[in-house]
CSV table of C-alpha atoms and ligand atoms in Angstrom, one decimal:
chain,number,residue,atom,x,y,z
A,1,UNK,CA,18.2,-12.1,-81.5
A,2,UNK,CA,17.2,-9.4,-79.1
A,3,UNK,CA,17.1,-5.7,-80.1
A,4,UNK,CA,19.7,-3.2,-78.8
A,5,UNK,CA,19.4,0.4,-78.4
A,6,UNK,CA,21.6,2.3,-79.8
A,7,UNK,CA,24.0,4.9,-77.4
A,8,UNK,CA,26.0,7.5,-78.6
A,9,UNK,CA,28.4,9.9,-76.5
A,10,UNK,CA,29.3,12.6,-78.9
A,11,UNK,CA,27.5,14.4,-82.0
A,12,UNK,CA,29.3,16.6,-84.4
A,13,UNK,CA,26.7,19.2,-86.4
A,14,UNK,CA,27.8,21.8,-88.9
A,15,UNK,CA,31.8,21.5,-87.4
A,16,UNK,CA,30.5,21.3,-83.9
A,17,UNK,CA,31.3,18.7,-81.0
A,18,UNK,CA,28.7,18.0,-78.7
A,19,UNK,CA,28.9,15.6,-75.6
A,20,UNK,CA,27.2,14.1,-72.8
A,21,UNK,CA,28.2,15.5,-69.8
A,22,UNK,CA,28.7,12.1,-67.6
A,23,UNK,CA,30.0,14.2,-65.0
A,24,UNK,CA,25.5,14.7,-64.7
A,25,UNK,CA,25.0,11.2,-65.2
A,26,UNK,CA,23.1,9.1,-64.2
A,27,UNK,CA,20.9,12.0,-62.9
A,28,UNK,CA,20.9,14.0,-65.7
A,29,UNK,CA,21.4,13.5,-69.6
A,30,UNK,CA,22.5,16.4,-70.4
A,31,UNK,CA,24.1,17.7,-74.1
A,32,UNK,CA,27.8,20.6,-73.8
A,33,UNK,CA,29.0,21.6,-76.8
A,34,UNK,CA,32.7,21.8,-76.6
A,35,UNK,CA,33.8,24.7,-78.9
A,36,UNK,CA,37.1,25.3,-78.4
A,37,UNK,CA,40.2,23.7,-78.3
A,38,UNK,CA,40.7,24.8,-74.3
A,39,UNK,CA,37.2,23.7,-73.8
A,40,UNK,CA,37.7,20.0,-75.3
A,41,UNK,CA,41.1,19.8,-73.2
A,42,UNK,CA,39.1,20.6,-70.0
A,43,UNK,CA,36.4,17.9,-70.6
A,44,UNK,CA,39.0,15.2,-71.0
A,45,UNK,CA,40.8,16.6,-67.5
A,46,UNK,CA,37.9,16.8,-65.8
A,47,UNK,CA,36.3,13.5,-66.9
A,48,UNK,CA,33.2,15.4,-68.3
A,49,UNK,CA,34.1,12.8,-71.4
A,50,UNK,CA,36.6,10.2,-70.2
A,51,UNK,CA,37.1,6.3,-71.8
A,52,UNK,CA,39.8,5.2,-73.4
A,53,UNK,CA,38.7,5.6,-77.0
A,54,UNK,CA,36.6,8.4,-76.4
A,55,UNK,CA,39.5,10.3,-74.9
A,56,UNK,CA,41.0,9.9,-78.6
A,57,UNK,CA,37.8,10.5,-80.6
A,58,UNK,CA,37.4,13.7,-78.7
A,59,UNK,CA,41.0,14.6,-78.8
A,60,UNK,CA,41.0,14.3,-82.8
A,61,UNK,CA,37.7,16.6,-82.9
A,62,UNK,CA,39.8,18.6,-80.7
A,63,UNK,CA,42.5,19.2,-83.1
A,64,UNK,CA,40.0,19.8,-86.0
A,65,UNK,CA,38.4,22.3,-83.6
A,66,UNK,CA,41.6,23.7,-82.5
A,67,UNK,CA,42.9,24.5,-86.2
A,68,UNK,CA,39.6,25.6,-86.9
A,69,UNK,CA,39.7,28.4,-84.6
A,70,UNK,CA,43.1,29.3,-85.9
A,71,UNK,CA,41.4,29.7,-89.5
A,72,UNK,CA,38.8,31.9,-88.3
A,73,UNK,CA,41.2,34.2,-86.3
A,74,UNK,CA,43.5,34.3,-88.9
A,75,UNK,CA,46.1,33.1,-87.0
A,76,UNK,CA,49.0,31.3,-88.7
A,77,UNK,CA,48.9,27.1,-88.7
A,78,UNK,CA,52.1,27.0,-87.0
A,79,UNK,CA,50.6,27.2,-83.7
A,80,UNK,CA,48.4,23.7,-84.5
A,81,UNK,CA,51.4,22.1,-82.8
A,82,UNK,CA,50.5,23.9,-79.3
A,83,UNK,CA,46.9,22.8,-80.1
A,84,UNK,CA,48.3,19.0,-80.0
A,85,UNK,CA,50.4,19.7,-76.9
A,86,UNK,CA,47.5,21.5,-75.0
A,87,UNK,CA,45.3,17.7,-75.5
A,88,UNK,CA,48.3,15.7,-75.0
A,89,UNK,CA,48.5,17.3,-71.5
A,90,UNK,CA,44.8,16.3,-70.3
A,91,UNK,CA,45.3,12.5,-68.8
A,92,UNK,CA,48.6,10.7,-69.4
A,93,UNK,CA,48.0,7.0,-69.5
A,94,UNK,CA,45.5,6.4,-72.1
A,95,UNK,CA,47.6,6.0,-75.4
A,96,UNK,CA,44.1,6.1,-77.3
A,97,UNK,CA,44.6,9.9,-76.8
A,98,UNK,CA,48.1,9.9,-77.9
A,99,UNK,CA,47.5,7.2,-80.8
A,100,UNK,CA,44.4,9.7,-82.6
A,101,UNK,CA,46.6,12.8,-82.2
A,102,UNK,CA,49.4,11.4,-84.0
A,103,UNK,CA,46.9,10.7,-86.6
A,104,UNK,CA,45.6,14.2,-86.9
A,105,UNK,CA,49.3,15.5,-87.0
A,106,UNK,CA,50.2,13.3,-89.8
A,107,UNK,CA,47.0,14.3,-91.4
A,108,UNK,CA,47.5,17.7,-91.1
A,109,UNK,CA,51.0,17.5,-92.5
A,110,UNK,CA,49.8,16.2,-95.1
A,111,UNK,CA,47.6,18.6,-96.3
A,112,UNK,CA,49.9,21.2,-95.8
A,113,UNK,CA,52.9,19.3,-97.6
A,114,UNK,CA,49.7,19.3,-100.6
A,115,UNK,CA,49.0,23.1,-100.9
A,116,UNK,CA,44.9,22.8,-99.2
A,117,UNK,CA,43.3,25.5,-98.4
A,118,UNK,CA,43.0,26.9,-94.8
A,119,UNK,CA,39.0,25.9,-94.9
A,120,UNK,CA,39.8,22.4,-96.9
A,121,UNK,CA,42.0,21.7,-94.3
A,122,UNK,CA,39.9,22.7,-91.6
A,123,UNK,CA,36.7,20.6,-93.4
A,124,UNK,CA,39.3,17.3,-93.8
A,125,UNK,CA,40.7,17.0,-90.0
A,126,UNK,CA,36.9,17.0,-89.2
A,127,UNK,CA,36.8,14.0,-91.1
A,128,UNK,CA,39.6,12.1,-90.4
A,129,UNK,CA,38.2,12.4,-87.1
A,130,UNK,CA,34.9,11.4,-88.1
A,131,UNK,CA,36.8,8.7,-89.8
A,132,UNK,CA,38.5,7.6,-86.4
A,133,UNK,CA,35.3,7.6,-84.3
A,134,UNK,CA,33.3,5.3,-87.3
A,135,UNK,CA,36.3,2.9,-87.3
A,136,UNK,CA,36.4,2.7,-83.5
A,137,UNK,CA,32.7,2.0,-83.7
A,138,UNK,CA,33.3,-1.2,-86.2
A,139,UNK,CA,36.0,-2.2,-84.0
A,140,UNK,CA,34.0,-2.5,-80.8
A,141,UNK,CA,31.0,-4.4,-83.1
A,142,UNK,CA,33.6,-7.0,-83.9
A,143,UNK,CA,35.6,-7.2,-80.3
A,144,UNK,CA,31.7,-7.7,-79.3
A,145,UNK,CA,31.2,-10.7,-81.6
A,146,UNK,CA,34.7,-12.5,-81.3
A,147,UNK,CA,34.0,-11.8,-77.5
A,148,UNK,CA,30.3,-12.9,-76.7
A,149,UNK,CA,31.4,-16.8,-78.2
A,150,UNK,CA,33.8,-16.8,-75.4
A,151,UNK,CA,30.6,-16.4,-72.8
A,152,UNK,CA,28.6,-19.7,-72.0
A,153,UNK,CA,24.8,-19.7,-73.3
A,154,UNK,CA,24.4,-18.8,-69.2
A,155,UNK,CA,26.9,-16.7,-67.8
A,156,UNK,CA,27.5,-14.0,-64.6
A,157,UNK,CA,29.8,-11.8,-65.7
A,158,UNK,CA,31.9,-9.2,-63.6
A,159,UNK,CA,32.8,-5.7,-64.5
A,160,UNK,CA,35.2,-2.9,-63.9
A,161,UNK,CA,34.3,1.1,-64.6
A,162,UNK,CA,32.9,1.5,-67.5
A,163,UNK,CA,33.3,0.8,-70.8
A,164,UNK,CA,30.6,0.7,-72.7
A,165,UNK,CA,28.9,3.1,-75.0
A,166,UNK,CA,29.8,6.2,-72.8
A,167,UNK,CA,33.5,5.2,-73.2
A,168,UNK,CA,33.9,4.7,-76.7
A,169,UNK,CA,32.0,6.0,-80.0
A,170,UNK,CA,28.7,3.7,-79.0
A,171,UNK,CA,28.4,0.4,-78.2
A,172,UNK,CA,31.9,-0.7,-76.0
A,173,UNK,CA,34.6,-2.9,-75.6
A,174,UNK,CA,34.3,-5.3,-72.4
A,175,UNK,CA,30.8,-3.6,-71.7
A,176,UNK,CA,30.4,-4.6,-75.7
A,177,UNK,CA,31.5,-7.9,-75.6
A,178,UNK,CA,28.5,-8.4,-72.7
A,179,UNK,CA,25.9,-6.4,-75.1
A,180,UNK,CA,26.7,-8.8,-77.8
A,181,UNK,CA,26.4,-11.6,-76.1
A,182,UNK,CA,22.5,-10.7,-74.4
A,183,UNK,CA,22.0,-9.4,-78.1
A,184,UNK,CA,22.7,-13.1,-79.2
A,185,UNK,CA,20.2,-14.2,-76.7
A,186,UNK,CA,22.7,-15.4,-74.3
A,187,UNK,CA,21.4,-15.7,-70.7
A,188,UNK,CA,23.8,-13.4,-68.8
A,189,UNK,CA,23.6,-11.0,-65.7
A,190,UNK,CA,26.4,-8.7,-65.4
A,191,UNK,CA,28.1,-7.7,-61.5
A,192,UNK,CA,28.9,-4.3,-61.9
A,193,UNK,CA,31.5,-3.0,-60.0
A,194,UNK,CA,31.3,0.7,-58.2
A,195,UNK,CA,34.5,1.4,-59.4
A,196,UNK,CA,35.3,4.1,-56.8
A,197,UNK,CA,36.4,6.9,-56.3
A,198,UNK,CA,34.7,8.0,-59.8
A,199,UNK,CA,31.9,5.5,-59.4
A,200,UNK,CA,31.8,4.8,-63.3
A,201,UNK,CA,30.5,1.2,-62.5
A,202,UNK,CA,27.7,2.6,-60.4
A,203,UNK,CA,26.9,6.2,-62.5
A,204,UNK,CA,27.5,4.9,-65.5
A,205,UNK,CA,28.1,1.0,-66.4
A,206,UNK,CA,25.0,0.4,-64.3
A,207,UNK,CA,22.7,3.4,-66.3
A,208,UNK,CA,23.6,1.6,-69.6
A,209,UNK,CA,22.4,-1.7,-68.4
A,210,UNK,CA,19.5,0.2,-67.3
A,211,UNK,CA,18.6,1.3,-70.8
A,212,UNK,CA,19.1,-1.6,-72.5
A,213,UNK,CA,17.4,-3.6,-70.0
A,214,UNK,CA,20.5,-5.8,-69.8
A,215,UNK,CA,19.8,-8.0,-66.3
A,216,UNK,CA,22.3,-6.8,-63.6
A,217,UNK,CA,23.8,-6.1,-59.5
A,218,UNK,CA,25.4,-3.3,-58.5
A,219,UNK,CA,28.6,-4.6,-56.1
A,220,UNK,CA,31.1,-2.5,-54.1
A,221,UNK,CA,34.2,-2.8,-54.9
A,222,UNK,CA,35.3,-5.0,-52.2
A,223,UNK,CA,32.5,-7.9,-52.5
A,224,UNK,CA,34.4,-9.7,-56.0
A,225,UNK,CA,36.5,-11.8,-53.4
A,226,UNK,CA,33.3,-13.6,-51.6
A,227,UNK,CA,31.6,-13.5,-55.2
A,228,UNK,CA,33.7,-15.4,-56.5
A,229,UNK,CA,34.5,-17.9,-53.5
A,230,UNK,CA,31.2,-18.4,-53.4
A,231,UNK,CA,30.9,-19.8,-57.2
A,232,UNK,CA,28.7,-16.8,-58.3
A,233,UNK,CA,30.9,-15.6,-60.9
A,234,UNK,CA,32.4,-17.5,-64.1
A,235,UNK,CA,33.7,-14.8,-66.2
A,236,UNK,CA,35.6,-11.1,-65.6
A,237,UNK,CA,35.6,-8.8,-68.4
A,238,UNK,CA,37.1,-5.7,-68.7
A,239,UNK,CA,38.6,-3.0,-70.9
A,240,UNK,CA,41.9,-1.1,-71.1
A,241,UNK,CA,43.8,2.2,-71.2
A,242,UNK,CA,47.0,0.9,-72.4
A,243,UNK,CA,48.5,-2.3,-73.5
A,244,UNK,CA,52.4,-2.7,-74.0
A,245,UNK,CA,54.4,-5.2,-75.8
A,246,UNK,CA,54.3,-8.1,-73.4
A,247,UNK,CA,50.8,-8.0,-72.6
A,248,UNK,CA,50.5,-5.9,-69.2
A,249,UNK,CA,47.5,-3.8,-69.3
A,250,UNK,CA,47.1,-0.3,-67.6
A,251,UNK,CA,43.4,0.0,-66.9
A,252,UNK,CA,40.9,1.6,-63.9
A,253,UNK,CA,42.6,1.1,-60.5
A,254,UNK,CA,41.1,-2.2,-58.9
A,255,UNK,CA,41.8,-4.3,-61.8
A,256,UNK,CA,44.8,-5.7,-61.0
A,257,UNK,CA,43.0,-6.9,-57.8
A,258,UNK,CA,40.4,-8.2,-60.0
A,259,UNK,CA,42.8,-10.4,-61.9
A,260,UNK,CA,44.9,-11.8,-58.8
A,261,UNK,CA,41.3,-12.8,-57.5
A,262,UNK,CA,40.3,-14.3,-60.6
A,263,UNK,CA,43.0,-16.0,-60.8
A,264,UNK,CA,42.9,-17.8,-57.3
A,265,UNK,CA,39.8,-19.0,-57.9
A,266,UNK,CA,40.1,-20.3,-61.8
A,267,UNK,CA,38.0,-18.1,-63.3
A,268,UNK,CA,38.6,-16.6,-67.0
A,269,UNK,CA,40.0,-13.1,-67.1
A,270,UNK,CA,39.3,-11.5,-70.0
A,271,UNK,CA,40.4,-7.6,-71.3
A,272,UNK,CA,38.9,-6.5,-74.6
A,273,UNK,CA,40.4,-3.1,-76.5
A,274,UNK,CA,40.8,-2.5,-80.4
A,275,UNK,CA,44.0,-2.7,-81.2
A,276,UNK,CA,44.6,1.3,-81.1
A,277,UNK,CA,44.7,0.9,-77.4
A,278,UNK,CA,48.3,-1.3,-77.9
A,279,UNK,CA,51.4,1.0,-77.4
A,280,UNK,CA,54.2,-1.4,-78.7
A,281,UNK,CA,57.0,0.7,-78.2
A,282,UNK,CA,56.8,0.3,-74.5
A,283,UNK,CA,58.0,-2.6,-73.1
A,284,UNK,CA,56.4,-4.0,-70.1
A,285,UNK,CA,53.8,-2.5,-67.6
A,286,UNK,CA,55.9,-0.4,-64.7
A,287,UNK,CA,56.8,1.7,-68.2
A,288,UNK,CA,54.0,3.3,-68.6
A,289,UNK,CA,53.0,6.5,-66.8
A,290,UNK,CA,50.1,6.4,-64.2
A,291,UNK,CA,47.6,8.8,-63.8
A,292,UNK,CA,47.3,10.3,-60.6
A,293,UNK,CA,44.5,12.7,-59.8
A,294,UNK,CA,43.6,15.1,-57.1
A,295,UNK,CA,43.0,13.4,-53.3
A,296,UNK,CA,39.6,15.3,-52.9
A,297,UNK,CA,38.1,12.8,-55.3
A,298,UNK,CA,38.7,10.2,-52.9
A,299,UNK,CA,37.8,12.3,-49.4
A,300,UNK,CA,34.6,13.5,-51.3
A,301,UNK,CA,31.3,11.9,-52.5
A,302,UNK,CA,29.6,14.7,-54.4
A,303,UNK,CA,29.4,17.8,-52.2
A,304,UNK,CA,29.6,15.5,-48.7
A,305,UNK,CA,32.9,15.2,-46.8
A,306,UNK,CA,33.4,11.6,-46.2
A,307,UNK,CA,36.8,11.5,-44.6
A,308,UNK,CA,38.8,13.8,-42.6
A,309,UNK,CA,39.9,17.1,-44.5
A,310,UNK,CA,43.6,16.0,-42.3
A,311,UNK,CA,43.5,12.9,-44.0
A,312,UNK,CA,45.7,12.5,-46.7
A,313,UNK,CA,44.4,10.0,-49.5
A,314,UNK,CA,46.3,8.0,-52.2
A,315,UNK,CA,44.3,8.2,-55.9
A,316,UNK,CA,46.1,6.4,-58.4
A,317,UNK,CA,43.9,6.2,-61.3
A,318,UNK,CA,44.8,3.2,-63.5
A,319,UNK,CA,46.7,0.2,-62.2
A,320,UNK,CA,48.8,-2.3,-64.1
A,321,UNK,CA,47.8,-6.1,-64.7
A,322,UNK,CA,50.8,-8.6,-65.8
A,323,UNK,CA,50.0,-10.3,-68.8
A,324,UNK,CA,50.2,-13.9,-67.1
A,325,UNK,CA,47.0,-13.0,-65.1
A,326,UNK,CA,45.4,-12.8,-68.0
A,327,UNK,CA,43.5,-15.3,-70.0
A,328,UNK,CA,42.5,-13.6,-73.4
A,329,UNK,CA,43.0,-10.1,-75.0
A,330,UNK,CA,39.9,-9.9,-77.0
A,331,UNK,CA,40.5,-7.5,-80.0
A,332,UNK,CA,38.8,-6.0,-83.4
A,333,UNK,CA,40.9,-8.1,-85.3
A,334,UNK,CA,40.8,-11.6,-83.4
A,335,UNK,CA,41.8,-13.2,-79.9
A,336,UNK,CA,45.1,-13.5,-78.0
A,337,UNK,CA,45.7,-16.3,-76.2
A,338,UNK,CA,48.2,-17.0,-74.0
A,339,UNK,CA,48.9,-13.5,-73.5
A,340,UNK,CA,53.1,-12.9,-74.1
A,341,UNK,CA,55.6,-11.2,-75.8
A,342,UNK,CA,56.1,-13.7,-79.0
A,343,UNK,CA,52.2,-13.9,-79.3
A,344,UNK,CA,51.6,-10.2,-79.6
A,345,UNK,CA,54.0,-9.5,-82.1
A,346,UNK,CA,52.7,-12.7,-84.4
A,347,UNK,CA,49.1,-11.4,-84.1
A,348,UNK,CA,50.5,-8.1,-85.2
A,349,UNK,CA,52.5,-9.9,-88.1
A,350,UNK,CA,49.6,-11.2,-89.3
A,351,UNK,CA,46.4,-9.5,-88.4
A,352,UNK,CA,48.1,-5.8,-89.3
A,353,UNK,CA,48.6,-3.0,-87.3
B,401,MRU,O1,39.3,7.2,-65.8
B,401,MRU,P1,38.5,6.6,-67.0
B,401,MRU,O2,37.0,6.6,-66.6
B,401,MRU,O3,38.8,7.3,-68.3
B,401,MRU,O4,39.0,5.1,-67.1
B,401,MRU,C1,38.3,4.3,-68.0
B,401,MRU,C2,38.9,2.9,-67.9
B,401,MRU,O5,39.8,2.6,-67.2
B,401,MRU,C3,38.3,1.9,-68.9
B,401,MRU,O6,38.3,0.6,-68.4
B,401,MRU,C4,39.2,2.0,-70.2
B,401,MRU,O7,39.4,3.3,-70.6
B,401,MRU,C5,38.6,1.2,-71.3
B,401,MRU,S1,37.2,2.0,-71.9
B,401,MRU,C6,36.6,1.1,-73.3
């Protein structure tokens, strides 16, 4: 069994949140604390932190933080409900975000409903977040080791943003299931997308690969097509942001594309997510809301220009993938075949929520 380094995101010190500013990476690893409510909201909008499960480990700290600064202004509880809103409003089609808030709220209404003290309460929403980022942390351990069997003992794998380490609590989902599978000794070389116009495949995905000296190629986004026609890839793994009750999955723009290709040429499409990252009171995929963020990311690389300032650009963040283009949803709690409606809801009957 080969040794993996460990890679953690976040750190939380005496009721403080610090992060790795990936907006710096893969130039510079560089530690923010995020100290107030306002701040932790920014760093999800601006994608200084940004993931799927990270988006909701950092919104629950966020809330801790939040009512924490109401305790030390004095201010009355009430407002944590604006504390919630202000996070909800960061990035829309993740429900991870949505999912750990809810939590918090419950949480929080509990301990009110019980009579706690302003600093108890304060000191318990830092650990039901704490609580939240440990249990993601199992989860993605065990998506990694239901996942990795599905690799063969010498596999090329192709990838989609990132979703690794830097998207979760440590370790990763898709990215995971890939770590578990080299830590099992498994011969595999990973295709790493770009993933523009954010370039998480290329900044980030192919940093972590880096570190754990995890054999890979950096690809543009357009060369999975001739990869795959040309018989050099026999899996696609990837992650996701949101998946409803049928089995559609929103998840980085350019995996839909990813899927139809796959698909054409018979190779297995995998997603993995722990099961927080199901939203099963939406229907299908066109239900869910999708992200669209500002056109400059797309006309700039960095500082440079590299389109016309006249041009108008198109930058749709997440795209949806029907559930029949997929071959497995890899989860926490077991596999999902035969992705449907019917097979969701029995692997919810009887693996739990
Ligand atoms: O815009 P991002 O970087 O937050 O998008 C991330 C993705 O789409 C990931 O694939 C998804 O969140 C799963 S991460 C384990």
């Amino acid at each position: 069994m080969r040794r993996i380094k460990d890679l953690r995101p976040i750190k939380v010190k005496d009721l403080k949140l610090y992060v790795i500013n990936q907006l710096e990476l893969p130039v510079k690893t560089k530690w923010v604390e995020l100290s107030n409510c306002q701040e932790v909201a920014d760093a999800i909008k601006n994608m200084v932190i940004r993931g799927a499960p990270l988006i909701g480990i950092v919104g629950a700290y966020g809330f801790a933080i939040g009512v924490k600064e109401l305790v030390e202004k004095g201010e009355d509880l009430k407002k944590a409900e604006e504390i919630k809103n202000i996070l909800e409003r960061t990035r829309p089609t993740a429900v991870n975000l949505f999912w750990a808030l809810d939590r918090m709220w419950n949480r929080f209404n509990r301990l009110l409903e019980n009579g706690e003290s302003r600093e108890q309460i304060v000191h318990q929403l830092f650990k039901e977040a704490e609580k939240i980022e440990l249990e993601d942390y199992h989860a993605n351990r065990s998506i990694g080791g239901y996942g990795q069997v599905l690799l063969p003992e010498k596999a090329n794998v192709l990838t989609h943003c990132n979703t690794g380490a830097l998207a979760t609590s440590g370790w990763g989902t898709a990215l995971g299931v890939i770590r578990s599978a080299y830590e099992e000794g498994k011969n595999i070389t990973v295709y790493v997308d770009e993933t523009r116009p954010y370039l998480q495949g290329a900044r980030l995905t192919a940093w972590e690969l880096v570190y754990e000296g995890i054999p890979h190629y950096l690809i543009t986004d357009s060369s999975a097509g001739f990869l795959m026609k040309r018989g050099m890839i026999d899996a696609v793994i990837v992650g996701a942001d949101r998946i409803t009750r049928n089995g559609d999955v929103a998840n980085k723009i350019g995996t839909y594309a990813l899927s139809v290709l796959a698909k054409e040429h018979n190779i297995p499409f995998y997603v993995a997510a722990p099961t927080s990252t199901f939203d099963l009171k939406t229907e299908k995929g066109e239900d869910i809301v999708i992200e669209e963020r500002s056109e400059e990311e797309v006309k700039r690389c960095g500082e440079c220009d590299i389109a016309p300032q006249k041009s108008r650009a198109i930058n749709y963040s997440f795209d949806i993938t029907p559930s029949s283009n997929i071959t497995a949803i890899i989860t926490e709690k077991g596999i999902i075949s035969h992705v449907n409606e019917e097979h969701i809801k029995q692997f919810f009957k009887y693996r739990g929520e």
